[in-house]
PDB file of C-alpha atoms and ligand atoms in Angstrom:
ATOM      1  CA  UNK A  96      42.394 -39.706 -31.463  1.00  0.00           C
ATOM      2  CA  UNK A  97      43.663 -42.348 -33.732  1.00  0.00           C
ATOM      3  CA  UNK A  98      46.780 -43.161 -32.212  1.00  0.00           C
ATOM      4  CA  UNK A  99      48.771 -45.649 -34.981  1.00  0.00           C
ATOM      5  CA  UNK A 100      51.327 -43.769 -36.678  1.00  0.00           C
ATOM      6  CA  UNK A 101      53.041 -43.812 -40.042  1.00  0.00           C
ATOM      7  CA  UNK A 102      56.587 -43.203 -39.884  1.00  0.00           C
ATOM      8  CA  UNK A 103      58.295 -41.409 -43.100  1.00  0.00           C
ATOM      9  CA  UNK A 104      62.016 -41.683 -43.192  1.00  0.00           C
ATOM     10  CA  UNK A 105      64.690 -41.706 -45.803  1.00  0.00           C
ATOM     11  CA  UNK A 106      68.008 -42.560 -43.700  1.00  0.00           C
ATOM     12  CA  UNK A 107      69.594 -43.573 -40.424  1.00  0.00           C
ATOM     13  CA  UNK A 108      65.971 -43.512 -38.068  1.00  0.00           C
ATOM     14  CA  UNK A 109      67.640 -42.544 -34.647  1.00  0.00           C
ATOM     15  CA  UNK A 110      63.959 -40.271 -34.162  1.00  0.00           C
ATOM     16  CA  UNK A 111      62.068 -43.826 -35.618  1.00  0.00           C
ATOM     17  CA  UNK A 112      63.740 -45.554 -32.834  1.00  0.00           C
ATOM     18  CA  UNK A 113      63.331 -43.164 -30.242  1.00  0.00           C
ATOM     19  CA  UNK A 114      59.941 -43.296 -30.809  1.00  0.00           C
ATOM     20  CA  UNK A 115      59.600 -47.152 -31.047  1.00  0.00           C
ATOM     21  CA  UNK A 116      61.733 -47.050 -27.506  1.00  0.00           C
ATOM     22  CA  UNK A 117      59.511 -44.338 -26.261  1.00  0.00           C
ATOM     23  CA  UNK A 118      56.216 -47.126 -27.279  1.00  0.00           C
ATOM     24  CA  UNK A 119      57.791 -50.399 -25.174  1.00  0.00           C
ATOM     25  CA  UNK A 120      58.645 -48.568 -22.096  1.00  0.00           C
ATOM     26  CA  UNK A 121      54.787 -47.107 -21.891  1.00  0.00           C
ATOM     27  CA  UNK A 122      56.239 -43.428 -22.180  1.00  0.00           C
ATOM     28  CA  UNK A 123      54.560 -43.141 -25.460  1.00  0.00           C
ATOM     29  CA  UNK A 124      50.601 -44.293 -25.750  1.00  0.00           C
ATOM     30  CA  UNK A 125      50.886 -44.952 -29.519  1.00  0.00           C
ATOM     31  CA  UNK A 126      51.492 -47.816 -32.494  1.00  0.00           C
ATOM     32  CA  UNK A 127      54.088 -47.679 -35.548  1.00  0.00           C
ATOM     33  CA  UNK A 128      51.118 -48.927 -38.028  1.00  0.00           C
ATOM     34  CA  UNK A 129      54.211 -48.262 -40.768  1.00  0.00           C
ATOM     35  CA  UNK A 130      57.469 -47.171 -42.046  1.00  0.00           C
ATOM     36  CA  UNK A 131      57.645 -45.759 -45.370  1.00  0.00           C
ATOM     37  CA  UNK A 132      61.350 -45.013 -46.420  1.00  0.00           C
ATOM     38  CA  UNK A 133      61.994 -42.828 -49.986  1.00  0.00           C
ATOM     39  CA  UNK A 134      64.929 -44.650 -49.718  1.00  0.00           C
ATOM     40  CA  UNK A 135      65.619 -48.583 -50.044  1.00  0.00           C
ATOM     41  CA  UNK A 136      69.423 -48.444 -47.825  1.00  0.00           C
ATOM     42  CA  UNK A 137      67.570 -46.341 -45.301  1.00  0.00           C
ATOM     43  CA  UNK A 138      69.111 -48.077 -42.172  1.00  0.00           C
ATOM     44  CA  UNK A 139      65.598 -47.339 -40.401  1.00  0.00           C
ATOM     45  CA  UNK A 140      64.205 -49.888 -42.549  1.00  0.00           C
ATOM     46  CA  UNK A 141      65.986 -52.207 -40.427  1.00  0.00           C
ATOM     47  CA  UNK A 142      65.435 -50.979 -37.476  1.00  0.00           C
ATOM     48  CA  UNK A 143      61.643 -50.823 -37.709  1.00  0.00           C
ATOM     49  CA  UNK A 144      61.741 -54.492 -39.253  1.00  0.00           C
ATOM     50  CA  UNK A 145      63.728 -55.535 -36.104  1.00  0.00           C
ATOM     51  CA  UNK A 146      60.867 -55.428 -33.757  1.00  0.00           C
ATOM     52  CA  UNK A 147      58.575 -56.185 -36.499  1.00  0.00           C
ATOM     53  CA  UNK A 148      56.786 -52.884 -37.927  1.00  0.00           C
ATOM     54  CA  UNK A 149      56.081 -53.296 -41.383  1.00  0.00           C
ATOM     55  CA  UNK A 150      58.393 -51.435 -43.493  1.00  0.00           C
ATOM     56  CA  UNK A 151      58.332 -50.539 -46.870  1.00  0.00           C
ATOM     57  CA  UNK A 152      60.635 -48.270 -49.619  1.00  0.00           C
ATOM     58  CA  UNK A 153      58.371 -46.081 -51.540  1.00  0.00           C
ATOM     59  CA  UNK A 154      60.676 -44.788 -54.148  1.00  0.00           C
ATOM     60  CA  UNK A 155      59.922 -41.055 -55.146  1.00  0.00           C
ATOM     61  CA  UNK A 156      61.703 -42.227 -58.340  1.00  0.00           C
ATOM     62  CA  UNK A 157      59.090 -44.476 -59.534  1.00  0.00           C
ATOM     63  CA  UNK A 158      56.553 -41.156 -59.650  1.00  0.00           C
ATOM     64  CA  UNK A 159      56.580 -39.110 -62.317  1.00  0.00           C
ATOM     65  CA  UNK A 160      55.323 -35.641 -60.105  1.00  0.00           C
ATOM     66  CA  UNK A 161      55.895 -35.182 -56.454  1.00  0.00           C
ATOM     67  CA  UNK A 162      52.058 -35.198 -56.762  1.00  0.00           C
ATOM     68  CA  UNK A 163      51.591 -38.213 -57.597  1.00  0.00           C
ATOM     69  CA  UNK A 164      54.388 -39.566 -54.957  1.00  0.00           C
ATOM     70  CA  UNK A 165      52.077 -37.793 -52.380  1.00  0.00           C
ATOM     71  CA  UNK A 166      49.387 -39.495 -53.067  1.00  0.00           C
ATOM     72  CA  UNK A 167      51.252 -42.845 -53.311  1.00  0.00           C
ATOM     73  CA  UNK A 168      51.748 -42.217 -49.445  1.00  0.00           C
ATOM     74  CA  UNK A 169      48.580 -41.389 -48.902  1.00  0.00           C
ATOM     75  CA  UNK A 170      46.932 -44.230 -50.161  1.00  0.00           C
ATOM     76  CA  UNK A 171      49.842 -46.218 -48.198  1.00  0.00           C
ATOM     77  CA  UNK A 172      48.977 -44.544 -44.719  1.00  0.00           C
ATOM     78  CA  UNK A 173      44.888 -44.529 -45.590  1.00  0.00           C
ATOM     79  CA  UNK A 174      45.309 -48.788 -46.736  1.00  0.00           C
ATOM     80  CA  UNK A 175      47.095 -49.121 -42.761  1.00  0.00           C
ATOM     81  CA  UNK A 176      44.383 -46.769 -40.961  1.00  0.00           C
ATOM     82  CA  UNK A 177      47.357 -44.218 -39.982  1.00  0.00           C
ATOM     83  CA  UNK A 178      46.323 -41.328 -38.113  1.00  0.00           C
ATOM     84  CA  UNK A 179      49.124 -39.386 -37.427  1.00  0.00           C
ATOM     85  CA  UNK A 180      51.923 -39.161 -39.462  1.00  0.00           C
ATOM     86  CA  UNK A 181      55.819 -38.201 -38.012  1.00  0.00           C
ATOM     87  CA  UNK A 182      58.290 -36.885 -40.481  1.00  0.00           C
ATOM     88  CA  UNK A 183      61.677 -37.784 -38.802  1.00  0.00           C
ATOM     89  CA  UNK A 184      64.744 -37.478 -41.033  1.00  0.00           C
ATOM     90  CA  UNK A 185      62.233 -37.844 -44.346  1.00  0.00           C
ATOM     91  CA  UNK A 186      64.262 -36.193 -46.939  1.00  0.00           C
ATOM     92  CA  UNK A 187      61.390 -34.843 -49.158  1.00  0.00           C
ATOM     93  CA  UNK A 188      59.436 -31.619 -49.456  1.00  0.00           C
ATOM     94  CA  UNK A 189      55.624 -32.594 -48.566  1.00  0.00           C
ATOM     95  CA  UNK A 190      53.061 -31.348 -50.695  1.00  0.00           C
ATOM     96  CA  UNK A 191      49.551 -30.468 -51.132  1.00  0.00           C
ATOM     97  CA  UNK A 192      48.480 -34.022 -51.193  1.00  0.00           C
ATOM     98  CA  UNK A 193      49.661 -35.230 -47.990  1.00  0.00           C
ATOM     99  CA  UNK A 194      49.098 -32.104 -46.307  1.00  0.00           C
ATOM    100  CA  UNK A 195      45.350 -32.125 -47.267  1.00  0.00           C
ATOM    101  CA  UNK A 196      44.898 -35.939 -46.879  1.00  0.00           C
ATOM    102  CA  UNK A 197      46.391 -35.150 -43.264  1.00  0.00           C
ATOM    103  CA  UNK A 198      45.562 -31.779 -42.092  1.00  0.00           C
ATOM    104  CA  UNK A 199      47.201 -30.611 -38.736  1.00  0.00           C
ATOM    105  CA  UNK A 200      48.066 -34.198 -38.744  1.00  0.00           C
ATOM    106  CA  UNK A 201      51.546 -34.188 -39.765  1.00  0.00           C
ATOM    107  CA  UNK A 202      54.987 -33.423 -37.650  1.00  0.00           C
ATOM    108  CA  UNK A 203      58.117 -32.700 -38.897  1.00  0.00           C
ATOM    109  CA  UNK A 204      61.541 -32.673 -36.443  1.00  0.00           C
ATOM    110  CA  UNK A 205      64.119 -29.803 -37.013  1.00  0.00           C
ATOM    111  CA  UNK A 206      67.630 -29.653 -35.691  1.00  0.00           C
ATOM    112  CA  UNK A 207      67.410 -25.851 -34.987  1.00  0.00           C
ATOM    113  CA  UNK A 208      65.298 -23.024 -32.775  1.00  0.00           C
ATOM    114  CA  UNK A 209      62.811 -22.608 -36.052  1.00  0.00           C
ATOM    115  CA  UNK A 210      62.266 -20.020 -37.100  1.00  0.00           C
ATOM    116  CA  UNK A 211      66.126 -20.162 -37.398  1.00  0.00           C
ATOM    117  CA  UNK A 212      67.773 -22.293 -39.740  1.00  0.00           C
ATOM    118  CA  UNK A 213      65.265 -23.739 -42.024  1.00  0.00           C
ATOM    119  CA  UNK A 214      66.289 -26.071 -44.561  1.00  0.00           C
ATOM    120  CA  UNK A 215      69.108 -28.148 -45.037  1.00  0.00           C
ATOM    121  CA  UNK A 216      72.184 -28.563 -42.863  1.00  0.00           C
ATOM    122  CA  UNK A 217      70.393 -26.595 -39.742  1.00  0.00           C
ATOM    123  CA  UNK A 218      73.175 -27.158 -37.348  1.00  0.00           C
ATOM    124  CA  UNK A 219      75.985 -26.448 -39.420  1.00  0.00           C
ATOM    125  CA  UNK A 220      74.133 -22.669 -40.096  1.00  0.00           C
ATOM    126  CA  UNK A 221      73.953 -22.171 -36.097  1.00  0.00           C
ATOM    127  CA  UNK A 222      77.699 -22.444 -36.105  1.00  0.00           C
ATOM    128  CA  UNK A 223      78.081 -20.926 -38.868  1.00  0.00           C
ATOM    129  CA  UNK A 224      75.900 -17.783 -37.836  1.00  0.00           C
ATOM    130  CA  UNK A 225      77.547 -18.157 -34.547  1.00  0.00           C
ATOM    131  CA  UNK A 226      74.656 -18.358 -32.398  1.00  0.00           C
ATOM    132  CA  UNK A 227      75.084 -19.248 -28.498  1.00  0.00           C
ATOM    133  CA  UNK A 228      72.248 -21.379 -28.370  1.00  0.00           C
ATOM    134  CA  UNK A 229      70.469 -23.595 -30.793  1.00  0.00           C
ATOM    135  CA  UNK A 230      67.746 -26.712 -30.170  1.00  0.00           C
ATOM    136  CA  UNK A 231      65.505 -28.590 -31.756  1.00  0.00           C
ATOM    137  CA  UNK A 232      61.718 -27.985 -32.807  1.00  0.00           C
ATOM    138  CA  UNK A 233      58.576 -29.854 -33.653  1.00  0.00           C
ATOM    139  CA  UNK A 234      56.051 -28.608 -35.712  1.00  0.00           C
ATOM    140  CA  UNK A 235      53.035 -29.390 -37.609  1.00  0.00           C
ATOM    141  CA  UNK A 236      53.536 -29.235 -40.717  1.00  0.00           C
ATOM    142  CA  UNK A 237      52.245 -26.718 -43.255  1.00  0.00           C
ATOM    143  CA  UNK A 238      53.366 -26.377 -47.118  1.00  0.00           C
ATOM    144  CA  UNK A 239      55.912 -23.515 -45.636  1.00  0.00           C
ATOM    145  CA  UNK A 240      59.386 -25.210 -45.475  1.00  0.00           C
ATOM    146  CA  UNK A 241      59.570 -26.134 -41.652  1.00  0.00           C
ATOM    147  CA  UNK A 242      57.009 -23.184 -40.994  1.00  0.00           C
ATOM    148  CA  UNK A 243      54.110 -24.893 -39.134  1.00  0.00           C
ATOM    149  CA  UNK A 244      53.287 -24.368 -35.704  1.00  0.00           C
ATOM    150  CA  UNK A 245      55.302 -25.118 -32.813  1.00  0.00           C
ATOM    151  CA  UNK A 246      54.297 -28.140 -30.718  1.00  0.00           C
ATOM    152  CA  UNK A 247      57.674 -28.329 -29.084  1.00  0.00           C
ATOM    153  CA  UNK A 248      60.991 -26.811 -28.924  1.00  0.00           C
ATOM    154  CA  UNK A 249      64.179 -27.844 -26.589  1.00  0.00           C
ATOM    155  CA  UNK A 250      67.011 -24.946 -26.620  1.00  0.00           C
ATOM    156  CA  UNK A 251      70.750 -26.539 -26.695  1.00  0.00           C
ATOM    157  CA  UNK A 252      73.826 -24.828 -26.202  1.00  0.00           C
ATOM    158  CA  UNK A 253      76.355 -24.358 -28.300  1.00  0.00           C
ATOM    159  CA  UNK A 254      80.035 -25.014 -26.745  1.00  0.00           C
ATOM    160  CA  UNK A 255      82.838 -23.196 -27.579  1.00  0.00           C
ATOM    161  CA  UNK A 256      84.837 -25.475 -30.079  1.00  0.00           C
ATOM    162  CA  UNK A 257      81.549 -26.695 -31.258  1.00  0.00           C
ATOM    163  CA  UNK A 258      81.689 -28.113 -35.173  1.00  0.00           C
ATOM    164  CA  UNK A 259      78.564 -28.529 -36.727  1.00  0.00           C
ATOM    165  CA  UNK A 260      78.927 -32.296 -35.902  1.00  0.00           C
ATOM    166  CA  UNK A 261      79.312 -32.234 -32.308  1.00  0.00           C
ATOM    167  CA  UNK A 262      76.141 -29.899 -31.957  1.00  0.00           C
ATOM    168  CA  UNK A 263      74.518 -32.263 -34.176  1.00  0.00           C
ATOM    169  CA  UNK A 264      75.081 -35.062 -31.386  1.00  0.00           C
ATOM    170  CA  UNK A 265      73.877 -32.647 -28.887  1.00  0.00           C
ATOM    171  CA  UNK A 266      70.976 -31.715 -30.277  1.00  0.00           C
ATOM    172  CA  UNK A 267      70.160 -35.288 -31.460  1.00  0.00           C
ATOM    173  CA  UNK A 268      69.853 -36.576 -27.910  1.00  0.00           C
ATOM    174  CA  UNK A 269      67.115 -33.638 -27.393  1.00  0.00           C
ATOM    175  CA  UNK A 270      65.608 -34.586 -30.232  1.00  0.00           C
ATOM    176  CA  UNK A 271      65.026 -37.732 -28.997  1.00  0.00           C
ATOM    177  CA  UNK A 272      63.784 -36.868 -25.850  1.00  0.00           C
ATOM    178  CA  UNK A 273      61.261 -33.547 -27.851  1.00  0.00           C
ATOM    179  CA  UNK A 274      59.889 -36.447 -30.392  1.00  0.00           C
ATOM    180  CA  UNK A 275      57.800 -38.503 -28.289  1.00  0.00           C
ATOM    181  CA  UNK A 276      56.955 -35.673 -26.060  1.00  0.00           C
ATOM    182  CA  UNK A 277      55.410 -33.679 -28.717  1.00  0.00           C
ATOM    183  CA  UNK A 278      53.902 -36.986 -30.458  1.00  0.00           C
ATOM    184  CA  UNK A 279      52.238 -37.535 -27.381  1.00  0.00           C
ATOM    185  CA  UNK A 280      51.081 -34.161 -26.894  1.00  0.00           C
ATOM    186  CA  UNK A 281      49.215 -34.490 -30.250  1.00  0.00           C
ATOM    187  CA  UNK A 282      47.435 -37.682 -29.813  1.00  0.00           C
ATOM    188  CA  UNK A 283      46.069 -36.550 -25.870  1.00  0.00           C
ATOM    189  CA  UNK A 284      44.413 -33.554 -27.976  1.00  0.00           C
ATOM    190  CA  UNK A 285      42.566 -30.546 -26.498  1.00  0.00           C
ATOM    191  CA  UNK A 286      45.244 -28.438 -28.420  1.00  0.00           C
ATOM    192  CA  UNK A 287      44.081 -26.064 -31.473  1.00  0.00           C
ATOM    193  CA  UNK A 288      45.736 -24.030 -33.465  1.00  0.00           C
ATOM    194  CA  UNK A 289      45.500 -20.131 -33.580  1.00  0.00           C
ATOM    195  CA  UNK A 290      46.810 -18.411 -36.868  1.00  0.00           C
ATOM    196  CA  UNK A 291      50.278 -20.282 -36.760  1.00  0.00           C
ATOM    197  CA  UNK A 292      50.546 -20.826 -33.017  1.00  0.00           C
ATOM    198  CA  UNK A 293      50.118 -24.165 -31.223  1.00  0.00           C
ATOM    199  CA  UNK A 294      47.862 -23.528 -28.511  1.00  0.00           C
ATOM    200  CA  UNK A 295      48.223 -26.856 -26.013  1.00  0.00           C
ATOM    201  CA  UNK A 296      45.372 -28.260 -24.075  1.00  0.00           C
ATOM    202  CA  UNK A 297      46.432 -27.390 -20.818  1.00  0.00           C
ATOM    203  CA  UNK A 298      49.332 -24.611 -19.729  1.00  0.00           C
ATOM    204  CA  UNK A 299      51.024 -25.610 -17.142  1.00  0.00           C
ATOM    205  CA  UNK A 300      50.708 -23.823 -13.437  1.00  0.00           C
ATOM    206  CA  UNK A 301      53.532 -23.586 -10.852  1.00  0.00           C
ATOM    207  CA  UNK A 302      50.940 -25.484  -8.864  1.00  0.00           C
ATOM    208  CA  UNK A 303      51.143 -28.535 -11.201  1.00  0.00           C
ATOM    209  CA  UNK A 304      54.911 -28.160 -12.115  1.00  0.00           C
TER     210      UNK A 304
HETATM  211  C1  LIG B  37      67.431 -35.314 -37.517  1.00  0.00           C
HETATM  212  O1  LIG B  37      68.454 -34.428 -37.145  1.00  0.00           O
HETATM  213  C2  LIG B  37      66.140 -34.577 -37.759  1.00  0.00           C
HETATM  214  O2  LIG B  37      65.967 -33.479 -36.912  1.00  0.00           O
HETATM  215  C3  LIG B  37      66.293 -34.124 -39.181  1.00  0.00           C
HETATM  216  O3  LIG B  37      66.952 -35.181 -39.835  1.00  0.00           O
HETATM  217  C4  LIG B  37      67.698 -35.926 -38.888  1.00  0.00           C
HETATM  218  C5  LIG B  37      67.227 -37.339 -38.984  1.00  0.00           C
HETATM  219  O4  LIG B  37      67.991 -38.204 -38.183  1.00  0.00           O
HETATM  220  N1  LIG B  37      65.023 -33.781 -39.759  1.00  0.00           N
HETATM  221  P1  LIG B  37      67.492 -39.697 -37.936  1.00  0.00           P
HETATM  222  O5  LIG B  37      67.305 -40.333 -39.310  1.00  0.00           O
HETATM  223  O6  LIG B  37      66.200 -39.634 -37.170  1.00  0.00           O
HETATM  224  O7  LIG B  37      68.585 -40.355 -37.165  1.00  0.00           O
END
C-alpha cells in the first residue's frame, strides 16, 4: 500500500507530531508527503515545517461550498501522490468529495469510546455524563460524524476530581500512542471491512501475545 500520508490539521498537531516521532524512531513504516492546515496560526504548521514536511494553509474560506474545499484537498493530496490520509485535530466536517476521492482511506482520531461522545468537546461530555471510563478511538472515516469503523480504540479512566481538561491530557497521551498504531495497521493491510466493522488482518492468539 501507498504508504506517504497527507496530514489534515487545523490547530496545535500534538497527533501530527506523534506521528512524525512515531516515523524517525522506525515505529511507524510511513512518509508525511504533506500537511494541509484550514488554518494559517495552526501551530502544526510549524511543527511539520521543523523537520521539513511541506506544509501548506488551505483556507476553507477561500471556497465558496465545502464541495469545492473538498476537492481543493483532493487535488492537493492527488498533486503529492498521498495515499492515506490522517485527520488529527482537522476541524472540518469531510464530505463526499474527499470521502470518494479516498475511500476506506481516511482516519479520523476521537477523544472518546465512539460510539460515545461524538462531536465536539468529547471529553468534557464523558465528565459531564459521568462515565467511569472514557478513551480514545480511530476510525475510518465515513460521511457519519465520527461513525466509521473502528481500527483502534484505547479505554482511559476517568479519576475522581477529573475536569474535562485533565482527562483531556490523559487521553491525549493514548492518543498518541493509538495514532501510529492504527496508521500502521492500515498501511500493513489484509484488513476489510464488514458492514461497519473493521475486520484486521490477523487476530491475535494467546500463542502470539
Ligand atoms: C485531539 O484530541 C483529537 O483527538 C481531536 O482533536 C484533538 C487534536 O489535538 N480530534 P492535536 O491538534 O493533535 O494536538
Amino acid at each position: 500500500m501507498n504508504r506517504r500520508l497527507g496530514v489534515l490539521i487545523s490547530g496545535r498537531g500534538s497527533n501530527l507530531q506523534a506521528l512524525i516521532d512515531a516515523i524517525a524512531i522506525g515505529r511507524l513504516d510511513a512518509s508525511i508527503a504533506i500537511v494541509i492546515s484550514n488554518r494559517e496560526d495552526a501551530a502544526g504548521l510549524d511543527r511539520a515545517r521543523a523537520t521539513e514536511i511541506e506544509a501548506i494553509c488551505l483556507s476553507h474560506r477561500a471556497f465558496a461550498t465545502r464541495d469545492a474545499y473538498d476537492r481543493a484537498l483532493v487535488k492537493e493530496l492527488r498533486a503529492r501522490d498521498v495515499g492515506l490520509v490522517c485527520l488529527a485535530g482537522f476541524m472540518r466536517l469531510v464530505g463526499a468529495p474527499l470521502i470518494e476521492a479516498f475511500p476506506n482511506r481516511i482516519l479520523n482520531i476521537h477523544p472518546s469510546l465512539l460510539p460515545a461522545f461524538p462531536g465536539l468537546d468529547a471529553q468534557k461530555q464523558a465528565i459531564d455524563h459521568g462515565v467511569k471510563i472514557s478513551g480514545v478511538t480511530v476510525h475510518l472515516v465515513t460521511a457519519e460524524l465520527d461513525g466509521g469503523p473502528i481500527v483502534v480504540q484505547r479505554a482511559v479512566p476517568v479519576i475522581p476530581g477529573d475536569t474535562a481538561d485533565s482527562l483531556a491530557a490523559r487521553i491525549l497521551e493514548e492518543e498518541h500512542r493509538a495514532y501510529p498504531d492504527a496508521v500502521q495497521t492500515i498501511l500493513d493491510g489484509g484488513w476489510r471491512v464488514e458492514g461497519r466493522r473493521f475486520v484486521p488482518a490477523r487476530f491475535p492468539t494467546s500463542a502470539s501475545t
